[in-house]
Structures are given as C-alpha cells and as structure tokens.
XYZ file of C-alpha atoms in Angstrom:
429
model
C -7.361 -20.761 15.683
C -10.057 -18.456 14.419
C -12.792 -20.059 16.476
C -10.801 -19.909 19.687
C -9.884 -16.278 19.168
C -13.500 -15.280 18.559
C -14.933 -17.512 21.258
C -14.511 -15.768 24.656
C -16.443 -15.795 27.840
C -19.071 -13.357 26.417
C -19.701 -15.745 23.483
C -20.353 -18.510 26.014
C -22.607 -16.523 28.239
C -24.810 -14.358 25.967
C -26.414 -17.255 23.882
C -27.472 -19.267 26.848
C -29.119 -16.175 28.496
C -30.747 -15.424 25.115
C -32.275 -18.858 25.058
C -33.605 -18.529 28.593
C -35.212 -15.186 27.988
C -36.376 -15.454 24.344
C -38.505 -18.501 25.071
C -40.941 -19.161 22.149
C -39.190 -16.351 20.156
C -35.927 -18.308 20.136
C -35.660 -18.708 16.377
C -35.779 -14.964 15.402
C -33.735 -14.010 18.462
C -30.875 -16.530 17.687
C -31.113 -15.585 13.986
C -30.420 -11.977 14.908
C -27.557 -12.996 17.172
C -26.043 -15.034 14.395
C -26.159 -12.149 11.993
C -23.819 -10.015 14.155
C -22.091 -12.896 16.008
C -21.332 -15.176 13.066
C -22.251 -13.892 9.632
C -20.645 -10.438 9.840
C -17.332 -11.700 11.375
C -17.126 -14.417 8.721
C -17.767 -11.887 5.833
C -15.312 -9.446 7.533
C -12.385 -11.862 7.640
C -12.891 -13.003 4.042
C -13.324 -9.464 2.853
C -10.065 -8.351 4.535
C -8.236 -11.381 3.108
C -9.521 -10.565 -0.386
C -8.770 -6.848 -0.263
C -5.312 -7.502 1.254
C -5.776 -4.541 3.514
C -5.730 -4.257 7.324
C -8.057 -2.151 9.401
C -6.040 0.964 8.913
C -6.060 0.762 5.186
C -9.753 -0.094 5.148
C -10.801 2.670 7.514
C -8.561 5.149 5.662
C -10.767 4.921 2.517
C -13.045 7.139 4.497
C -10.239 9.603 5.265
C -6.673 9.172 6.569
C -7.308 10.895 9.894
C -10.458 8.777 10.440
C -8.570 5.643 9.498
C -5.919 6.210 12.121
C -8.403 7.345 14.968
C -10.838 4.526 14.285
C -8.155 1.908 14.067
C -6.519 2.917 17.287
C -9.850 3.067 19.106
C -10.956 -0.292 17.756
C -7.735 -1.978 18.701
C -7.556 -0.512 22.174
C -11.254 -1.485 22.682
C -10.875 -5.074 21.596
C -7.351 -5.150 23.254
C -5.798 -3.953 26.446
C -8.367 -1.367 27.605
C -11.492 -3.376 27.477
C -11.958 -6.894 25.904
C -8.666 -8.346 27.065
C -9.012 -7.297 30.772
C -12.674 -8.369 30.556
C -11.582 -11.804 29.480
C -9.120 -12.029 32.387
C -11.624 -10.700 34.946
C -14.394 -12.975 33.669
C -12.026 -16.038 33.934
C -11.198 -14.989 37.501
C -14.841 -14.358 38.512
C -16.276 -17.497 36.968
C -13.546 -19.996 37.674
C -11.468 -19.000 40.742
C -14.085 -17.126 42.751
C -16.900 -19.584 41.892
C -15.015 -22.820 42.094
C -12.365 -22.215 44.669
C -14.339 -19.526 46.636
C -11.311 -17.197 46.618
C -12.036 -13.440 47.016
C -10.007 -10.322 47.452
C -7.385 -8.219 45.644
C -4.311 -10.647 46.197
C -5.949 -13.711 44.639
C -7.129 -11.557 41.743
C -3.589 -10.193 41.195
C -1.972 -13.641 41.415
C -4.461 -15.070 38.967
C -4.010 -12.102 36.515
C -0.177 -12.580 36.720
C -0.523 -16.219 35.737
C -3.237 -15.668 33.111
C -1.318 -12.829 31.287
C 1.971 -14.603 31.800
C 0.688 -17.670 29.978
C -0.938 -15.504 27.255
C 2.321 -13.637 26.727
C 4.306 -16.784 26.416
C 1.945 -17.977 23.687
C 2.230 -14.802 21.565
C 5.872 -13.863 21.661
C 6.435 -15.827 18.402
C 3.551 -14.757 16.042
C 3.883 -17.745 13.741
C 3.145 -20.235 16.433
C -0.121 -18.745 17.452
C -2.032 -20.968 14.987
C -0.310 -24.070 16.405
C -0.834 -23.117 19.993
C -4.543 -22.329 19.564
C -5.594 -24.501 16.710
C -3.871 -27.692 17.626
C -4.163 -27.778 21.346
C -6.316 -25.223 23.140
C -9.299 -25.190 20.672
C -9.917 -29.022 20.656
C -9.843 -29.022 24.417
C -12.364 -26.066 24.617
C -14.691 -27.723 22.117
C -14.611 -31.081 23.939
C -15.549 -29.424 27.278
C -18.372 -27.419 25.642
C -19.699 -30.622 23.898
C -19.778 -32.504 27.277
C -21.674 -29.708 28.857
C -24.221 -29.359 25.975
C -24.812 -33.133 25.261
C -25.286 -34.002 28.986
C -27.520 -30.969 29.411
C -29.775 -31.934 26.554
C -30.235 -35.435 28.046
C -30.871 -34.296 31.580
C -32.648 -30.936 31.358
C -36.282 -31.008 30.052
C -38.037 -27.941 31.458
C -40.305 -26.310 28.852
C -39.671 -22.776 27.567
C -41.410 -19.974 29.347
C -42.912 -16.709 28.010
C -40.487 -14.289 26.340
C -39.073 -11.515 28.468
C -40.148 -7.989 27.638
C -37.077 -7.067 25.469
C -37.679 -10.101 23.205
C -41.510 -10.063 23.084
C -41.665 -6.978 20.890
C -38.757 -7.335 18.438
C -36.820 -10.616 19.026
C -34.819 -10.323 15.695
C -33.584 -6.851 16.432
C -32.740 -7.709 20.070
C -30.868 -10.661 19.039
C -28.813 -8.480 16.565
C -27.984 -6.065 19.339
C -27.082 -8.920 21.747
C -24.578 -10.088 19.077
C -22.901 -6.702 19.384
C -21.573 -7.675 22.805
C -19.497 -10.481 21.290
C -17.546 -7.714 19.616
C -16.555 -10.319 16.951
C -17.356 -8.071 13.946
C -14.848 -5.498 15.186
C -12.368 -8.240 16.209
C -12.657 -9.873 12.799
C -11.143 -6.949 11.157
C -8.041 -7.388 13.279
C -7.951 -11.279 13.435
C -7.961 -11.473 9.621
C -4.411 -10.159 9.479
C -3.380 -12.833 12.049
C -4.764 -15.465 9.739
C -3.018 -14.086 6.695
C 0.319 -13.670 8.622
C -0.072 -17.310 9.836
C -0.262 -18.483 6.206
C 2.668 -16.204 5.285
C 4.864 -17.607 8.012
C 4.456 -20.978 6.324
C 5.628 -19.655 2.986
C 1.972 -19.219 1.541
C 1.961 -15.687 -0.007
C 0.196 -16.206 -3.376
C -2.957 -14.091 -3.014
C -5.466 -16.376 -4.501
C -4.192 -19.313 -2.350
C -4.252 -17.187 0.805
C -7.842 -16.021 0.047
C -9.035 -19.466 -0.690
C -7.394 -21.026 2.450
C -8.667 -18.064 4.568
C -12.177 -18.565 3.308
C -12.207 -22.324 4.077
C -10.754 -21.637 7.597
C -13.270 -18.943 8.253
C -16.304 -20.954 7.100
C -15.174 -23.814 9.468
C -14.726 -21.392 12.371
C -18.218 -19.814 11.547
C -19.823 -23.268 11.400
C -18.414 -24.078 14.895
C -19.560 -20.781 16.221
C -23.049 -21.306 14.757
C -23.284 -24.781 16.286
C -22.116 -23.750 19.675
C -24.360 -20.596 19.779
C -27.489 -22.609 18.837
C -26.644 -25.421 21.183
C -26.126 -23.036 24.134
C -29.292 -21.126 23.318
C -31.449 -24.316 23.269
C -29.708 -25.369 26.544
C -30.856 -22.075 28.031
C -34.433 -22.911 27.091
C -34.296 -26.145 28.967
C -33.180 -24.791 32.318
C -35.445 -24.739 35.359
C -36.249 -21.366 37.029
C -35.209 -19.486 34.003
C -36.241 -16.113 35.315
C -34.096 -16.484 38.583
C -30.815 -16.049 36.660
C -29.203 -12.530 36.568
C -26.871 -13.448 33.668
C -25.688 -16.257 31.489
C -22.646 -17.067 33.709
C -24.931 -17.854 36.661
C -27.286 -19.866 34.255
C -24.331 -21.988 32.790
C -22.800 -22.484 36.201
C -26.083 -23.902 37.503
C -26.502 -25.998 34.353
C -23.078 -27.506 34.967
C -24.045 -28.424 38.563
C -27.436 -29.927 37.532
C -25.974 -32.034 34.672
C -22.547 -33.098 35.994
C -22.932 -32.826 39.742
C -19.783 -31.721 41.776
C -17.616 -32.139 38.749
C -19.782 -29.611 36.831
C -18.244 -26.639 38.567
C -14.809 -27.776 37.420
C -15.961 -28.411 33.911
C -17.521 -24.945 33.672
C -14.395 -23.310 35.125
C -12.272 -25.052 32.598
C -14.511 -23.984 29.719
C -14.512 -20.327 30.850
C -10.737 -20.398 31.491
C -9.873 -21.821 28.083
C -12.327 -19.532 26.308
C -10.821 -16.455 27.925
C -7.281 -17.457 27.484
C -7.535 -18.227 23.757
C -9.256 -14.966 23.216
C -6.686 -12.962 25.204
C -3.926 -14.653 23.038
C -5.652 -13.620 19.814
C -6.232 -10.030 21.072
C -2.586 -9.578 22.148
C -1.334 -10.858 18.835
C -3.609 -8.676 16.832
C -2.969 -5.442 18.789
C 0.751 -5.920 18.853
C 0.889 -6.618 15.067
C -1.075 -3.536 14.348
C 0.807 -1.092 16.522
C 4.076 -2.530 15.376
C 3.075 -1.648 11.808
C 1.799 1.785 12.950
C 4.829 2.540 15.116
C 7.676 0.194 13.988
C 10.284 1.614 16.349
C 8.959 -0.819 18.930
C 9.202 -4.492 17.984
C 6.296 -6.927 17.848
C 7.544 -8.499 21.005
C 7.808 -5.155 22.837
C 4.255 -4.293 21.867
C 3.176 -7.734 23.167
C 4.683 -6.807 26.574
C 3.085 -3.377 26.506
C -0.383 -4.650 25.964
C 0.038 -7.580 28.265
C 1.119 -5.285 31.076
C -1.679 -2.718 30.348
C -4.301 -5.485 30.224
C -3.041 -6.746 33.576
C -3.393 -3.409 35.108
C -6.920 -2.771 33.872
C -8.041 -6.362 34.762
C -7.360 -5.702 38.383
C -9.901 -2.878 38.542
C -12.572 -5.663 38.654
C -15.139 -7.089 36.302
C -17.980 -4.743 37.313
C -15.969 -1.580 36.567
C -14.902 -2.878 33.221
C -18.428 -3.964 32.239
C -19.822 -0.624 33.321
C -18.337 1.049 30.226
C -18.953 -1.833 27.762
C -22.477 -0.840 26.523
C -21.544 2.812 25.329
C -18.219 1.751 23.857
C -19.666 -1.176 21.887
C -22.717 0.763 20.804
C -20.592 3.429 19.285
C -17.910 1.238 17.567
C -20.120 -1.516 16.171
C -22.146 0.520 13.616
C -18.908 2.045 12.129
C -17.325 -1.337 11.980
C -20.391 -2.956 10.293
C -20.362 -0.065 7.799
C -16.754 -0.615 6.861
C -17.329 -4.355 6.431
C -20.288 -3.751 4.151
C -18.515 -1.102 2.135
C -15.492 -3.353 1.637
C -17.690 -6.092 0.328
C -19.579 -3.645 -1.889
C -16.294 -2.131 -3.156
C -15.427 -5.628 -4.521
C -18.458 -5.578 -6.807
C -17.693 -2.372 -8.676
C -14.355 -3.294 -10.281
C -11.810 -0.565 -10.460
C -14.239 2.217 -9.846
C -13.068 4.591 -7.038
C -15.785 5.186 -4.389
C -14.271 7.756 -1.981
C -17.436 9.645 -1.575
C -19.397 6.492 -0.865
C -16.972 5.704 1.999
C -16.853 9.087 3.570
C -20.660 9.746 3.248
C -21.656 6.381 4.784
C -18.973 6.443 7.539
C -19.704 9.954 8.517
C -23.321 9.308 8.890
C -22.644 6.059 10.768
C -20.525 7.965 13.231
C -23.142 10.764 13.744
C -26.023 8.409 14.246
C -23.844 6.195 16.595
C -23.337 9.287 18.742
C -27.186 9.788 18.796
C -27.716 6.155 19.713
C -25.062 6.673 22.410
C -27.039 9.619 23.829
C -30.203 7.575 23.683
C -28.670 4.683 25.672
C -27.494 7.265 28.231
C -30.914 8.603 28.698
C -31.089 11.113 25.872
C -33.874 11.992 23.444
C -35.465 9.338 21.382
C -35.985 10.571 17.908
C -39.242 8.916 16.690
C -38.931 9.783 12.926
C -35.779 7.796 12.448
C -36.506 4.215 11.555
C -35.297 1.725 14.261
C -33.933 4.469 16.487
C -35.741 3.330 19.485
C -34.415 -0.197 18.984
C -30.792 0.917 18.906
C -30.382 0.655 15.125
C -31.076 4.131 14.262
C -27.842 4.381 12.249
C -28.798 1.707 9.742
C -31.245 3.391 7.313
C -29.505 6.835 7.219
C -26.118 5.090 6.582
C -27.554 3.073 3.684
C -29.101 6.248 2.205
C -25.882 8.239 2.647
C -23.937 5.420 0.953
C -26.342 5.249 -1.958
C -26.043 9.063 -2.562
C -22.221 8.803 -2.289
C -22.183 5.951 -4.828
C -24.274 7.999 -7.270
C -21.768 10.832 -7.000
C -18.833 8.422 -7.513
C -20.545 6.828 -10.576
C -20.961 10.266 -12.024
C -17.326 11.120 -11.515
C -16.257 7.846 -13.050
C -12.750 7.790 -11.618
C -10.930 4.488 -11.749
C -8.029 2.986 -9.834
C -5.935 -0.106 -9.751
C -7.769 -3.404 -9.066
C -8.689 -3.802 -5.408
C -7.388 -7.388 -5.378
C -4.122 -8.711 -6.652
C -0.413 -9.515 -5.942
C 1.254 -11.443 -3.223
C 0.553 -10.966 0.473
C 3.181 -9.092 2.253
C 4.286 -10.588 5.510
C 5.901 -8.192 7.984
C 8.382 -9.305 10.536
C-alpha cells in the first residue's frame, strides 16, 4: 500500500530523465534523489508512527497557528489542489492522448470522471485501502515496471553521454532537488496516519506493535522505491538519442516502443495509469482523514466526495497549467516539511525534555529562507554569502544553526514533559 501511494507518475518519470541527463555523474545524482525520494519519506513515516502524532500535532510544536496553516497547505498541495489533479492529468496525457490519440476537452472530462469515480469507490471505506492497493494494484504495477526494465536492460545498450549542465557542477545537490518533485517527504507525513489507521482497523492498537509493523512495512516500501528508482535511472542511461527528450515521460514512452514494439505503448500506458490511480487513492484517503479530524461535522465519506470533486475540477484545467505552479509550491513547502521530520527524529533522542524553542526557531528560519529561495527561483536576488543558496538549498545551514541555538536555550530552561512515545494508538471513525 505504502509503495503504491508514494509511487505516482512523477516517481516514474523523474528518475529515468535523471539517468539520461546525469550520464557519468549518475551515482551522486541518484544518491541525492534517493535522499529526498526514499530516505526522508521512510524516516518520516516511522517517526510519525513512533510519536503517535499526525501532521497537525507535529507542526503545532512550532506554534498552534503555524501547525494549522502548514497542515492545511500541505494537505491541499498533496491533495485536491495539486498532486491529485496532476496524477489524473498525467494519466490522461500519457495514456489516453499518447496511446489512443484522443485530444480535446470532452475526452479529458470523460477520462477524469472515470478516473476519480474509481478512486472514490476505493476510498469510501478507509479500512479497505490497504487491501485494494496492497493486494491487487501494487503487484500489477510492479510486474509492469519489471517487464519494462528487464526487457529494456537486455535490448538497450547505448553508452552514457556527458552530463547536462545542471548535473555537471553539483550532481548530488541537483539530485536532492529533483527528489523534491516526488513530494514524497511531504506526503509521508500524511500517509503515515493511513498506515496506522489500517493496523487499527484490524484491531492492532498496541503502540509498540504498531510501530514495529509500520517500520517493517515502510522499509519494504522504501526498498521497492529504491530498486525501481535505480533501475529506471540506469534505463535512462541506456537510451539512444538521450538529448532529444524533453522529459522523462517522452523518454519512457520511447523506451517502451523500442523494447516491446507495438505492445510497448500499452504497457507504458498501463504503468502510468496504475501509478497515478494508486497515488490518487492514497491522497484522497489521507486528505479526507485529516480534514475529518480537523472539522468533524463532515464525515470521512463526505470529505472524500469533496476532495474527489475538487480534484476532478482542477484536473480539467490541463497538465501544463497544473505543472506551471509546481516548482514554487514544492520549493516552499519542502524545506519546512524536511525540518519537521528532522526535528521529530531529534526530539525522540532527548527523552522528556521539552524543546519548543528548538521547533519554533528552526521552523521560522526554514520558512523565511524558503521564501528567499522562492524569490530566487522567480528571478530574484541571489545572496552569495548564504551557503548553498544558489543551488536552492539556502535554507539548510541557517535552519540547522537556528535549531542548535534553540536547543541550547531549551537545555538551559530544562523543562520536561510526558514521554513522547507511549500508550495505545487511537483509531478515529
């Protein structure tokens, strides 16, 4: 279930293009991609399970108002206002338009109705999401990816070419930033609660048991992600005419044709469709669960309908319009999400010590420097004295410094609270 929720069309497309563009710098580039595309999501899910807190509770450690605002923005971004309609639009563009050569508003609307209708049917009963994704859709997705990769490895043998400009200077950092676009570190904060709820629906509420089972599940999902990402990246290095592709979708579509002939287009369409569908199911489930907890007057099922209809409406704006806002949105949210993940892990190492100043100082600086990075990406001033600012990671060092200063203040105050971990997991209806 976890693998399929994480693995959307972007996760399919970005590694293959990374392989084609990184060339001889593939190892540091894919290492950076794995840091933000695999390692951080795995750590986030386990950390949320251990702490027993959802996104709202975690973010609220930096202030209640910030917690509500960040949580709402994060869920809307990974849900009905961006990632969910992106999944539907990508599925339409790369399967229906490419394979069936159908274009226009009416085919898009019809496809969206079917896509979101199926997604809604799979999420109306939250306890069945694990069965729907884990037992049926994920194996089918993995089989199709395996066919594409294995046949590609045996039939494509072009040597790697020189690295593109963005990978030549700092392949590791570029790989880290490319991993941003999976949005999996942000989504992990939300998906963790879906995992915990799935265990709870089966009567497993003992905290240690839930944490242990979540850790095993997450490590398996992370291993699958790692294997698929590396395989797709290597496949990208073997493609002929690597510089002729504008994006990973075009590259993989061509790889399918070269390796599987006429059937390749249908295999690729099926891979994309399943990847997008499983991600949409996870996003609707996570968003509806969160907003039902935040505003319980609407039932979980009602929120599912709200987000499904909203995603349907946004998806019909078209893929290009949706992708136009992706860079700024992701660039702003990701540093804050990573900061919260690292703070949560660090919090577990300090026992019962309260560290509110650490949270507030680190998150405040992460937000401020994310805004500066956002301005840089939109053509603003590049501040040369800030480490890694020109590379898009200007928030990292100042946030670490602010967190260290905040922790020194918290240590001096010496305030203690209840243990961060303990008790049974509460399963909400």
